């Protein structure tokens, strides 16, 4: 799919599983278990999915997934599996090498979004994308580097420390305009300073759902994750963007939904829900 100057495609970079109760907050399992696959330890089937934006002079990634630096203990807690997918392999299938990537937009620095930023090479952390600038919002950068008790398990500096040492991180001070055709929706309910890219040419608009809309079942306003630091803020943020999505027929991209890469949003008298799936590209799944 093309939007303005950008060719849009998706790359699944890993499979994993997080606790279904944590993923759906106050929603009872009797409801969410009808919509997602769940294992005997209550983990639901999830993926990490990167958005690739290619123009004449940029190759931009939005988030990089779980990466492959995991110790066996955590790999098994989060059921992280990169045997079928990886970001570097997904790029190779498109004829792109890691050094071709010009920019990595980090929506926020939680491990399942930036784990693929760095890798181990001879016991040393190195950037996966050596020519890239990694973009992050200042508010998220500050929180990630001094997390609270609630979110310290999700912010692991191995995913960005070496990038900062090499001068590859650009901190954005609440800027919403990124490039011609790409702007950010900045949201603070899930974590502070999450930036969600919106790609638009004025006719077609795609929003990266990040952890505001991680999966298709998270479209209804009250379906909010227990991970969120300010759930009422998330609710207000969903209510702010959902009417625009329906009115302007946006495409919503899902980072974590194993079955749906993107869909339209519909409003009924019962609220907002996922509509028709949108096929972004062929041959990547
Ligand atoms: Zn997150």
Short mmCIF file of C-alpha atoms and ligand atoms in Angstrom, two decimals:
data_model
loop_
_atom_site.label_atom_id
_atom_site.label_comp_id
_atom_site.label_asym_id
_atom_site.label_seq_id
_atom_site.Cartn_x
_atom_site.Cartn_y
_atom_site.Cartn_z
CA UNK A 1 0.00 0.00 0.00
CA UNK A 2 1.20 3.51 -0.76
CA UNK A 3 0.31 6.62 1.27
CA UNK A 4 1.78 9.81 -0.14
CA UNK A 5 5.54 9.38 -0.56
CA UNK A 6 5.63 6.22 1.56
CA UNK A 7 5.32 2.58 0.61
CA UNK A 8 3.75 0.91 3.67
CA UNK A 9 4.36 -2.66 4.77
CA UNK A 10 4.28 -4.82 7.90
CA UNK A 11 6.89 -7.19 9.30
CA UNK A 12 6.12 -9.65 12.11
CA UNK A 13 9.24 -9.86 14.27
CA UNK A 14 8.35 -12.36 17.03
CA UNK A 15 5.56 -14.29 18.70
CA UNK A 16 4.96 -14.02 22.43
CA UNK A 17 2.33 -14.24 25.14
CA UNK A 18 1.36 -11.88 27.95
CA UNK A 19 -1.12 -12.51 30.73
CA UNK A 20 -4.65 -12.08 29.38
CA UNK A 21 -5.88 -10.42 32.58
CA UNK A 22 -3.11 -7.82 32.35
CA UNK A 23 -3.88 -7.24 28.66
CA UNK A 24 -7.59 -6.59 29.22
CA UNK A 25 -7.72 -4.90 32.63
CA UNK A 26 -11.20 -4.94 34.13
CA UNK A 27 -12.76 -6.89 31.26
CA UNK A 28 -13.74 -10.40 32.48
CA UNK A 29 -12.03 -13.42 30.93
CA UNK A 30 -15.45 -14.76 29.94
CA UNK A 31 -15.56 -11.89 27.42
CA UNK A 32 -11.94 -11.52 26.24
CA UNK A 33 -11.30 -15.27 25.90
CA UNK A 34 -13.84 -15.38 23.06
CA UNK A 35 -11.66 -13.04 21.01
CA UNK A 36 -8.09 -14.24 21.59
CA UNK A 37 -6.18 -17.50 21.87
CA UNK A 38 -5.19 -18.28 25.50
CA UNK A 39 -2.86 -20.99 26.89
CA UNK A 40 -2.99 -23.01 30.12
CA UNK A 41 -1.01 -20.30 31.95
CA UNK A 42 -3.48 -17.57 30.92
CA UNK A 43 -1.12 -16.04 28.35
CA UNK A 44 -2.73 -14.80 25.16
CA UNK A 45 -1.35 -15.21 21.65
CA UNK A 46 0.44 -12.05 20.54
CA UNK A 47 3.05 -10.90 18.03
CA UNK A 48 5.33 -7.93 17.66
CA UNK A 49 4.72 -6.24 14.31
CA UNK A 50 6.88 -3.50 12.86
CA UNK A 51 5.65 -0.93 10.36
CA UNK A 52 8.07 -0.20 7.50
CA UNK A 53 7.80 3.13 5.67
CA UNK A 54 9.88 3.54 2.51
CA UNK A 55 10.25 6.73 0.48
CA UNK A 56 12.85 7.78 -2.11
CA UNK A 57 15.30 8.83 0.59
CA UNK A 58 14.18 7.19 3.86
CA UNK A 59 13.62 3.70 5.18
CA UNK A 60 11.82 4.08 8.50
CA UNK A 61 10.90 1.42 11.05
CA UNK A 62 8.26 1.96 13.69
CA UNK A 63 9.28 -0.15 16.72
CA UNK A 64 11.51 -3.22 16.57
CA UNK A 65 9.78 -5.89 18.69
CA UNK A 66 11.20 -8.15 21.39
CA UNK A 67 14.62 -8.74 19.82
CA UNK A 68 16.66 -11.83 20.65
CA UNK A 69 18.70 -10.91 23.75
CA UNK A 70 16.48 -12.79 26.19
CA UNK A 71 17.70 -15.02 29.02
CA UNK A 72 15.90 -18.37 29.10
CA UNK A 73 13.92 -17.44 32.26
CA UNK A 74 12.21 -14.38 30.76
CA UNK A 75 11.94 -15.95 27.31
CA UNK A 76 9.84 -18.65 28.96
CA UNK A 77 7.80 -16.26 31.20
CA UNK A 78 6.77 -14.17 28.18
CA UNK A 79 6.78 -17.19 25.80
CA UNK A 80 8.99 -15.19 23.42
CA UNK A 81 9.62 -17.12 20.20
CA UNK A 82 11.65 -15.76 17.29
CA UNK A 83 12.05 -19.13 15.56
CA UNK A 84 9.52 -18.24 12.83
CA UNK A 85 10.03 -14.49 12.51
CA UNK A 86 12.71 -11.85 12.90
CA UNK A 87 12.97 -8.22 11.89
CA UNK A 88 16.27 -8.66 10.06
CA UNK A 89 14.91 -11.68 8.12
CA UNK A 90 11.71 -9.79 7.30
CA UNK A 91 13.73 -6.89 5.92
CA UNK A 92 15.98 -9.27 3.95
CA UNK A 93 12.90 -10.69 2.23
CA UNK A 94 12.26 -7.16 0.96
CA UNK A 95 15.87 -6.73 -0.16
CA UNK A 96 16.68 -4.37 2.71
CA UNK A 97 19.78 -4.74 4.87
CA UNK A 98 20.01 -3.34 8.43
CA UNK A 99 22.42 -0.60 7.29
CA UNK A 100 19.78 0.70 4.82
CA UNK A 101 17.50 1.77 7.69
CA UNK A 102 17.65 5.56 8.12
CA UNK A 103 15.28 6.01 11.08
CA UNK A 104 13.73 4.00 13.89
CA UNK A 105 10.72 5.60 15.53
CA UNK A 106 10.46 4.24 19.09
CA UNK A 107 6.83 4.69 20.14
CA UNK A 108 8.03 4.11 23.71
CA UNK A 109 10.86 2.14 25.28
CA UNK A 110 9.00 -0.90 26.69
CA UNK A 111 10.95 -4.09 25.90
CA UNK A 112 8.45 -5.50 23.41
CA UNK A 113 8.77 -2.32 21.31
CA UNK A 114 12.52 -1.69 21.27
CA UNK A 115 14.11 -5.09 21.99
CA UNK A 116 15.23 -5.28 18.36
CA UNK A 117 17.13 -1.97 18.58
CA UNK A 118 20.27 -3.72 19.84
CA UNK A 119 21.81 -7.19 19.79
CA UNK A 120 24.72 -9.04 21.38
CA UNK A 121 27.89 -9.47 19.34
CA UNK A 122 30.85 -11.19 21.05
CA UNK A 123 29.34 -10.40 24.49
CA UNK A 124 28.93 -6.71 23.60
CA UNK A 125 25.74 -4.79 22.91
CA UNK A 126 25.69 -3.25 19.42
CA UNK A 127 23.06 -1.33 17.41
CA UNK A 128 21.11 -3.52 14.97
CA UNK A 129 20.68 -0.57 12.57
CA UNK A 130 24.10 1.12 12.46
CA UNK A 131 23.12 4.03 10.18
CA UNK A 132 19.80 4.85 11.85
CA UNK A 133 18.65 7.71 14.01
CA UNK A 134 16.43 6.41 16.83
CA UNK A 135 13.63 8.85 17.74
CA UNK A 136 11.96 9.00 21.17
CA UNK A 137 9.94 11.55 23.13
CA UNK A 138 11.73 13.31 26.00
CA UNK A 139 9.01 12.42 28.54
CA UNK A 140 9.35 8.73 27.72
CA UNK A 141 13.15 8.90 27.70
CA UNK A 142 13.13 10.36 31.20
CA UNK A 143 10.71 7.76 32.59
CA UNK A 144 12.55 4.86 30.91
CA UNK A 145 15.83 5.94 32.50
CA UNK A 146 14.30 6.25 35.97
CA UNK A 147 11.25 3.97 35.93
CA UNK A 148 8.81 3.46 38.79
CA UNK A 149 8.22 0.21 40.65
CA UNK A 150 5.21 -0.40 38.39
CA UNK A 151 7.08 -0.24 35.11
CA UNK A 152 10.71 -1.05 35.85
CA UNK A 153 10.32 -4.64 34.56
CA UNK A 154 9.33 -3.21 31.17
CA UNK A 155 12.14 -0.66 30.74
CA UNK A 156 15.48 -2.36 30.06
CA UNK A 157 18.36 -0.01 29.24
CA UNK A 158 20.14 -2.74 27.22
CA UNK A 159 17.73 -1.71 24.44
CA UNK A 160 18.97 1.90 24.18
CA UNK A 161 22.10 2.53 26.29
CA UNK A 162 24.59 1.75 23.52
CA UNK A 163 22.60 3.87 21.07
CA UNK A 164 22.84 6.89 23.36
CA UNK A 165 26.57 6.29 23.85
CA UNK A 166 26.99 6.39 20.06
CA UNK A 167 24.95 9.58 19.67
CA UNK A 168 22.23 7.77 17.70
CA UNK A 169 19.23 8.79 19.86
CA UNK A 170 17.29 11.96 19.02
CA UNK A 171 15.05 13.20 21.80
CA UNK A 172 11.89 15.01 20.70
CA UNK A 173 10.52 17.74 22.95
CA UNK A 174 6.83 17.10 22.35
CA UNK A 175 7.17 17.72 18.58
CA UNK A 176 4.18 16.36 16.68
CA UNK A 177 5.38 16.97 13.11
CA UNK A 178 8.00 14.39 12.11
CA UNK A 179 8.30 14.50 8.31
CA UNK A 180 6.06 15.69 5.51
CA UNK A 181 3.22 13.13 5.69
CA UNK A 182 4.09 11.72 9.12
CA UNK A 183 2.93 13.26 12.39
CA UNK A 184 2.66 11.95 15.93
CA UNK A 185 -0.28 11.50 18.26
CA UNK A 186 1.29 11.78 21.71
CA UNK A 187 -0.46 9.84 24.47
CA UNK A 188 0.29 9.40 28.16
CA UNK A 189 -2.17 6.85 29.60
CA UNK A 190 -0.22 3.65 28.86
CA UNK A 191 3.10 5.27 29.73
CA UNK A 192 4.38 8.83 29.61
CA UNK A 193 5.27 10.22 26.17
CA UNK A 194 4.15 7.43 23.83
CA UNK A 195 4.35 8.74 20.22
CA UNK A 196 2.08 7.06 17.67
CA UNK A 197 2.88 7.86 14.03
CA UNK A 198 0.02 8.89 11.75
CA UNK A 199 0.84 8.61 8.04
CA UNK A 200 -1.46 10.61 5.78
CA UNK A 201 -1.62 12.05 2.27
CA UNK A 202 -4.89 13.84 2.97
CA UNK A 203 -6.96 11.03 1.42
CA UNK A 204 -5.66 7.86 3.09
CA UNK A 205 -4.61 7.94 6.74
CA UNK A 206 -2.99 5.15 8.77
CA UNK A 207 -2.42 5.33 12.51
CA UNK A 208 0.06 3.07 14.31
CA UNK A 209 -1.92 1.72 17.29
CA UNK A 210 1.13 1.02 19.50
CA UNK A 211 -0.04 0.33 23.04
CA UNK A 212 -3.07 2.61 22.79
CA UNK A 213 -4.72 0.02 20.51
CA UNK A 214 -2.40 -3.01 20.79
CA UNK A 215 -4.89 -5.51 19.33
CA UNK A 216 -8.22 -5.35 17.53
CA UNK A 217 -10.20 -6.25 20.71
CA UNK A 218 -8.77 -3.08 22.34
CA UNK A 219 -10.81 -0.75 20.12
CA UNK A 220 -13.86 -0.49 22.47
CA UNK A 221 -13.25 2.38 24.89
CA UNK A 222 -13.32 0.40 28.21
CA UNK A 223 -11.00 -2.39 26.94
CA UNK A 224 -7.85 -0.93 28.52
CA UNK A 225 -4.74 -2.80 29.67
CA UNK A 226 -3.93 -3.22 33.39
CA UNK A 227 -0.35 -2.29 32.47
CA UNK A 228 -1.43 1.32 31.82
CA UNK A 229 -0.15 3.81 34.38
CA UNK A 230 -3.21 6.06 33.98
CA UNK A 231 -6.18 4.07 32.64
CA UNK A 232 -8.56 7.05 32.77
CA UNK A 233 -6.13 9.00 30.59
CA UNK A 234 -6.09 6.10 28.12
CA UNK A 235 -9.89 6.21 28.03
CA UNK A 236 -9.87 9.96 27.33
CA UNK A 237 -7.23 9.47 24.61
CA UNK A 238 -9.24 6.73 22.92
CA UNK A 239 -12.32 8.96 23.00
CA UNK A 240 -10.27 11.76 21.43
CA UNK A 241 -9.04 9.76 18.41
CA UNK A 242 -11.82 7.23 17.72
CA UNK A 243 -14.36 9.72 16.32
CA UNK A 244 -11.72 11.04 13.85
CA UNK A 245 -10.86 7.49 12.81
CA UNK A 246 -14.45 6.73 11.91
CA UNK A 247 -15.18 10.12 10.35
CA UNK A 248 -12.07 10.13 8.14
CA UNK A 249 -12.04 6.35 7.54
CA UNK A 250 -8.54 5.81 8.97
CA UNK A 251 -6.65 2.52 8.87
CA UNK A 252 -5.61 1.34 12.35
CA UNK A 253 -2.38 -0.70 12.50
CA UNK A 254 -1.95 -3.31 15.27
CA UNK A 255 1.47 -3.97 16.74
CA UNK A 256 0.39 -6.97 18.83
CA UNK A 257 -2.59 -8.64 17.12
CA UNK A 258 -1.54 -12.04 15.70
CA UNK A 259 -4.50 -12.24 13.32
CA UNK A 260 -5.11 -8.70 12.09
CA UNK A 261 -2.38 -6.34 10.89
CA UNK A 262 -4.75 -3.45 10.28
CA UNK A 263 -8.44 -2.66 10.04
CA UNK A 264 -10.99 0.11 9.76
CA UNK A 265 -12.99 1.26 12.79
CA UNK A 266 -16.78 1.32 12.95
CA UNK A 267 -19.21 2.93 15.37
CA UNK A 268 -22.48 1.27 16.33
CA UNK A 269 -25.00 2.15 19.03
CA UNK A 270 -22.91 -0.07 21.37
CA UNK A 271 -19.67 1.85 20.78
CA UNK A 272 -16.53 1.50 18.67
CA UNK A 273 -15.36 -1.81 17.17
CA UNK A 274 -12.95 -3.22 14.59
CA UNK A 275 -14.37 -3.24 11.06
CA UNK A 276 -13.02 -4.70 7.82
CA UNK A 277 -9.41 -5.91 7.81
CA UNK A 278 -7.04 -3.97 5.54
CA UNK A 279 -4.36 -5.87 3.60
CA UNK A 280 -1.16 -3.81 3.64
CA UNK A 281 1.09 -6.03 1.57
CA UNK A 282 1.49 -9.58 0.31
CA UNK A 283 4.06 -12.25 1.04
CA UNK A 284 5.29 -11.20 4.48
CA UNK A 285 3.32 -13.67 6.61
ZN1 LIG B 1 4.05 -0.63 26.25
#
